[in-house]
Amino acid sequence: KAGVTQTPRYLIKTRGQQVTLSCSPISGHRSVSWYQQTPGQGLQFLFEYFSETQRNKGNFPGRFSGRQFSNSRSEMNVSTLELGDSALYLCASSSAGLAGDEQFFGPGTRLTVL
Amino acid sequence: AQKITQTQPGMFVQEKEAVTLDCTYDTSDPSYGLFWYKQPSSGEMIFLIYQGSYDQQNATEGRYSLNFQKARKSANLVISASQLGDSAMYFCAMRESGNNRLAFGKGNQVVVIP
């Protein structure tokens, strides 16, 4: 079974631009969560999508948004990029997001904002 | 409030020796799950082990075991017979009932030396 894939792996943008990151979960998994990892703040939860609906949201500004498609693939968008958005963005998939479900992570997208 | 605390500084461990990584957590939810992940320099988060709050026995997965002390709100990871490939950051995470959001600690850096 293929693991979680994320594209692109690396991205360089400039301030003010927008970016879209993609995540394909493990086949059969319906829950996709996104996390931001920075040296200063560590790993922080962005949001979770389940069956095309946002089910949970972390404490991030509205510039961060996402969506999920009917095949469970998810995209995350960051508009009006700021230097502080430079981070490793990780996506995780789980089958139904229930207690005990493992969350499997992708390799991440490393975003650099110049 | 910080929910997961990992306070150990970076650790050097001799190959083939055991290492214990400390994790304490804070929650008022009686139903929760605790996870340990490994993150090598490549960035991918690798799931290691899971412990449910109602599990009667400590979880084990190969060389990984979890020393779960519920009353003390402690979930320490024990890696037996360390290998060079165990060099990585190790993260403790918790998920409370009703959502699929993982709260992560700051991580422990482990370097295994031959």
Coordinates of C-alpha atoms in Angstrom, one line a residue:
Chain A
K1 CA 0.0 0.0 0.0
A2 CA 1.4 3.4 -1.0
G3 CA 2.1 5.8 1.8
V4 CA 1.0 9.4 2.1
T5 CA 2.4 11.6 -0.6
Q6 CA 3.0 15.3 -0.6
T7 CA 3.8 17.6 -3.5
P8 CA 5.9 19.5 -4.0
R9 CA 8.6 18.5 -1.6
Y10 CA 10.3 21.9 -1.7
L11 CA 9.0 25.3 -2.6
I12 CA 10.5 28.8 -2.6
K13 CA 8.2 31.8 -2.7
T14 CA 8.4 35.5 -2.0
R15 CA 6.4 37.5 0.4
G16 CA 2.9 38.4 -0.7
Q17 CA 2.6 35.4 -3.0
Q18 CA 0.3 32.5 -2.5
V19 CA 1.0 28.8 -2.4
T20 CA -0.9 25.5 -2.7
L21 CA 0.3 22.3 -1.3
S22 CA -1.1 18.9 -2.1
C23 CA -1.5 15.7 0.0
S24 CA -2.7 12.3 -1.2
P25 CA -3.6 10.1 1.8
I26 CA -3.2 6.3 2.0
S27 CA -5.8 4.6 -0.1
G28 CA -9.0 4.1 1.9
H29 CA -8.2 6.8 4.4
R30 CA -10.8 9.5 4.7
S31 CA -9.2 11.9 7.2
V32 CA -6.4 14.3 6.3
S33 CA -4.8 16.6 8.8
W34 CA -2.3 19.3 8.2
Y35 CA 0.5 20.4 10.6
Q36 CA 3.0 23.2 10.5
Q37 CA 6.5 22.6 11.9
T38 CA 8.9 25.5 12.7
P39 CA 11.9 25.6 15.0
G40 CA 10.3 28.2 17.2
Q41 CA 6.8 26.9 17.6
G42 CA 7.3 23.2 17.0
L43 CA 4.5 21.1 15.4
Q44 CA 1.2 22.9 15.3
F45 CA -2.2 21.6 14.1
L46 CA -3.6 23.5 11.2
F47 CA -6.8 21.7 10.2
E48 CA -8.4 18.4 9.5
Y49 CA -10.7 17.3 6.7
F50 CA -12.9 14.3 6.7
S51 CA -15.2 13.4 3.9
E52 CA -14.7 16.8 2.2
T53 CA -15.6 18.7 5.3
Q54 CA -13.4 20.6 7.6
R55 CA -13.8 18.9 10.9
N56 CA -11.3 20.7 13.1
K57 CA -9.3 23.9 12.9
G58 CA -6.3 25.1 14.7
N59 CA -5.4 28.6 15.7
F60 CA -4.1 30.0 12.4
P61 CA -5.2 33.1 10.5
G62 CA -7.6 33.0 7.7
R63 CA -4.7 33.1 5.2
F64 CA -4.4 29.4 5.8
S65 CA -7.2 27.4 4.1
G66 CA -7.7 24.0 2.8
R67 CA -10.1 21.6 1.1
Q68 CA -10.6 18.0 0.4
F69 CA -11.8 16.3 -2.7
S70 CA -14.1 13.4 -3.2
N71 CA -11.1 11.0 -3.6
S72 CA -9.8 12.2 -0.1
R73 CA -6.9 14.1 -1.6
S74 CA -6.4 17.4 0.2
E75 CA -4.9 20.8 -0.7
M76 CA -3.7 23.5 1.6
N77 CA -3.5 27.1 0.5
V78 CA -1.6 30.0 2.1
S79 CA -2.3 33.4 0.7
T80 CA -0.3 36.6 1.1
L81 CA 2.8 34.7 2.3
E82 CA 4.8 36.1 5.2
L83 CA 8.4 35.3 6.2
G84 CA 7.1 33.5 9.2
D85 CA 5.2 31.0 7.0
S86 CA 8.5 29.4 6.2
A87 CA 8.1 25.9 7.6
L88 CA 7.8 22.2 7.0
Y89 CA 4.2 21.4 6.3
L90 CA 3.2 17.9 7.1
C91 CA 0.0 16.1 6.2
A92 CA -1.2 13.0 8.0
S93 CA -3.9 10.6 7.0
S94 CA -6.0 8.2 9.1
S95 CA -8.8 5.9 8.2
A96 CA -11.6 7.5 10.1
G97 CA -9.9 9.7 12.7
L98 CA -11.3 7.7 15.6
A99 CA -9.6 7.0 18.9
G100 CA -6.8 4.6 18.3
D101 CA -6.5 5.3 14.6
E102 CA -2.9 5.8 13.7
Q103 CA -2.0 9.0 11.8
F104 CA 0.5 8.3 9.1
F105 CA 2.5 11.3 7.9
G106 CA 3.8 12.2 4.5
P107 CA 7.4 13.4 3.9
G108 CA 6.3 17.0 4.1
T109 CA 6.7 20.1 2.0
R110 CA 9.4 22.5 2.9
L111 CA 8.3 26.0 2.2
T112 CA 10.8 28.9 2.2
V113 CA 9.5 32.4 2.0
L114 CA 12.0 35.1 0.9
Chain B
A1 CA -1.5 25.6 28.3
Q2 CA 1.2 23.2 27.2
K3 CA -0.3 19.7 27.0
I4 CA 2.7 17.7 26.2
T5 CA 6.1 18.2 28.0
Q6 CA 9.4 16.8 26.8
T7 CA 12.2 18.5 28.7
Q8 CA 15.2 16.4 28.2
P9 CA 18.2 18.0 26.4
G10 CA 19.8 16.3 23.5
M11 CA 21.0 12.8 24.4
F12 CA 24.0 10.7 23.2
V13 CA 23.4 7.0 23.5
Q14 CA 25.9 4.2 23.1
E15 CA 24.9 1.7 20.4
K16 CA 23.2 -1.4 21.8
E17 CA 22.2 0.4 25.0
A18 CA 18.7 1.3 26.0
V19 CA 17.4 4.8 26.2
T20 CA 14.3 6.3 27.9
L21 CA 12.6 9.4 26.6
D22 CA 10.4 11.3 29.1
C23 CA 7.0 12.6 28.3
T24 CA 4.4 14.1 30.6
Y25 CA 1.0 15.3 29.5
D26 CA -1.9 17.2 30.8
T27 CA -5.5 16.5 30.1
S28 CA -8.8 16.4 32.0
D29 CA -10.3 14.1 29.3
P30 CA -10.6 10.5 30.6
S31 CA -10.3 9.1 27.1
Y32 CA -7.2 10.0 25.2
G33 CA -4.4 8.4 23.2
L34 CA -0.7 8.9 23.4
F35 CA 1.6 8.5 20.4
W36 CA 5.3 8.5 19.8
Y37 CA 6.8 9.5 16.5
K38 CA 10.3 9.5 15.2
Q39 CA 11.5 12.2 12.8
P40 CA 14.9 11.6 11.1
S41 CA 16.7 14.5 9.4
S42 CA 14.7 13.7 6.2
G43 CA 11.7 15.2 8.0
E44 CA 9.1 12.5 7.7
M45 CA 7.3 11.6 10.9
I46 CA 7.4 7.9 11.5
F47 CA 4.8 6.4 13.9
L48 CA 6.4 4.2 16.6
I49 CA 3.8 3.3 19.2
Y50 CA 0.4 4.0 20.6
Q51 CA -1.1 3.8 24.1
G52 CA -4.8 4.3 24.8
S53 CA -5.8 5.8 28.2
Y54 CA -7.9 2.7 29.0
D55 CA -5.3 0.2 27.9
Q56 CA -4.5 -2.1 30.8
Q57 CA -1.0 -3.0 29.6
N58 CA 1.9 -1.0 28.4
A59 CA 2.2 -0.9 24.6
T60 CA 5.1 -2.6 23.0
E61 CA 6.3 -2.6 19.3
G62 CA 9.5 -4.5 18.6
R63 CA 12.3 -2.5 20.3
Y64 CA 9.9 0.2 21.4
S65 CA 7.9 0.1 24.6
L66 CA 5.9 2.6 26.4
N67 CA 6.1 3.0 30.2
F68 CA 2.6 4.3 30.8
Q69 CA 2.0 5.7 34.3
K70 CA -1.5 7.1 34.2
A71 CA -1.7 8.5 37.7
R72 CA 1.5 10.5 37.1
K73 CA 0.4 11.4 33.5
S74 CA 3.6 10.1 32.2
A75 CA 4.2 8.1 28.9
N76 CA 7.9 7.5 28.6
L77 CA 9.3 5.8 25.5
V78 CA 11.9 3.1 26.0
I79 CA 14.1 2.1 23.0
S80 CA 16.0 -1.1 23.7
A81 CA 19.3 -2.1 21.9
S82 CA 19.8 1.3 20.2
Q83 CA 21.0 1.3 16.6
L84 CA 22.7 4.0 14.6
G85 CA 19.5 4.4 12.6
D86 CA 17.7 5.4 15.8
S87 CA 19.4 8.8 15.6
A88 CA 16.5 11.3 15.2
M89 CA 14.1 13.6 16.9
Y90 CA 11.4 11.8 18.9
F91 CA 8.0 13.4 19.5
C92 CA 5.4 12.5 22.1
A93 CA 1.8 13.5 21.1
M94 CA -1.6 13.2 22.5
R95 CA -5.1 13.1 21.0
E96 CA -8.1 13.7 23.2
S97 CA -11.5 12.2 22.6
G98 CA -13.8 13.8 20.1
N99 CA -11.2 15.0 17.6
N100 CA -8.3 13.8 15.5
R101 CA -6.0 16.7 16.5
L102 CA -2.5 15.7 17.7
A103 CA -0.8 18.0 20.3
F104 CA 2.9 17.5 20.1
G105 CA 5.7 18.0 22.6
K106 CA 8.9 19.9 21.6
G107 CA 10.7 16.7 20.9
N108 CA 13.9 14.9 22.2
Q109 CA 17.0 14.7 20.1
V110 CA 18.8 11.4 20.2
V111 CA 22.2 10.6 18.7
V112 CA 23.4 7.1 18.8
I113 CA 27.1 6.7 18.8
P114 CA 29.1 3.6 17.9

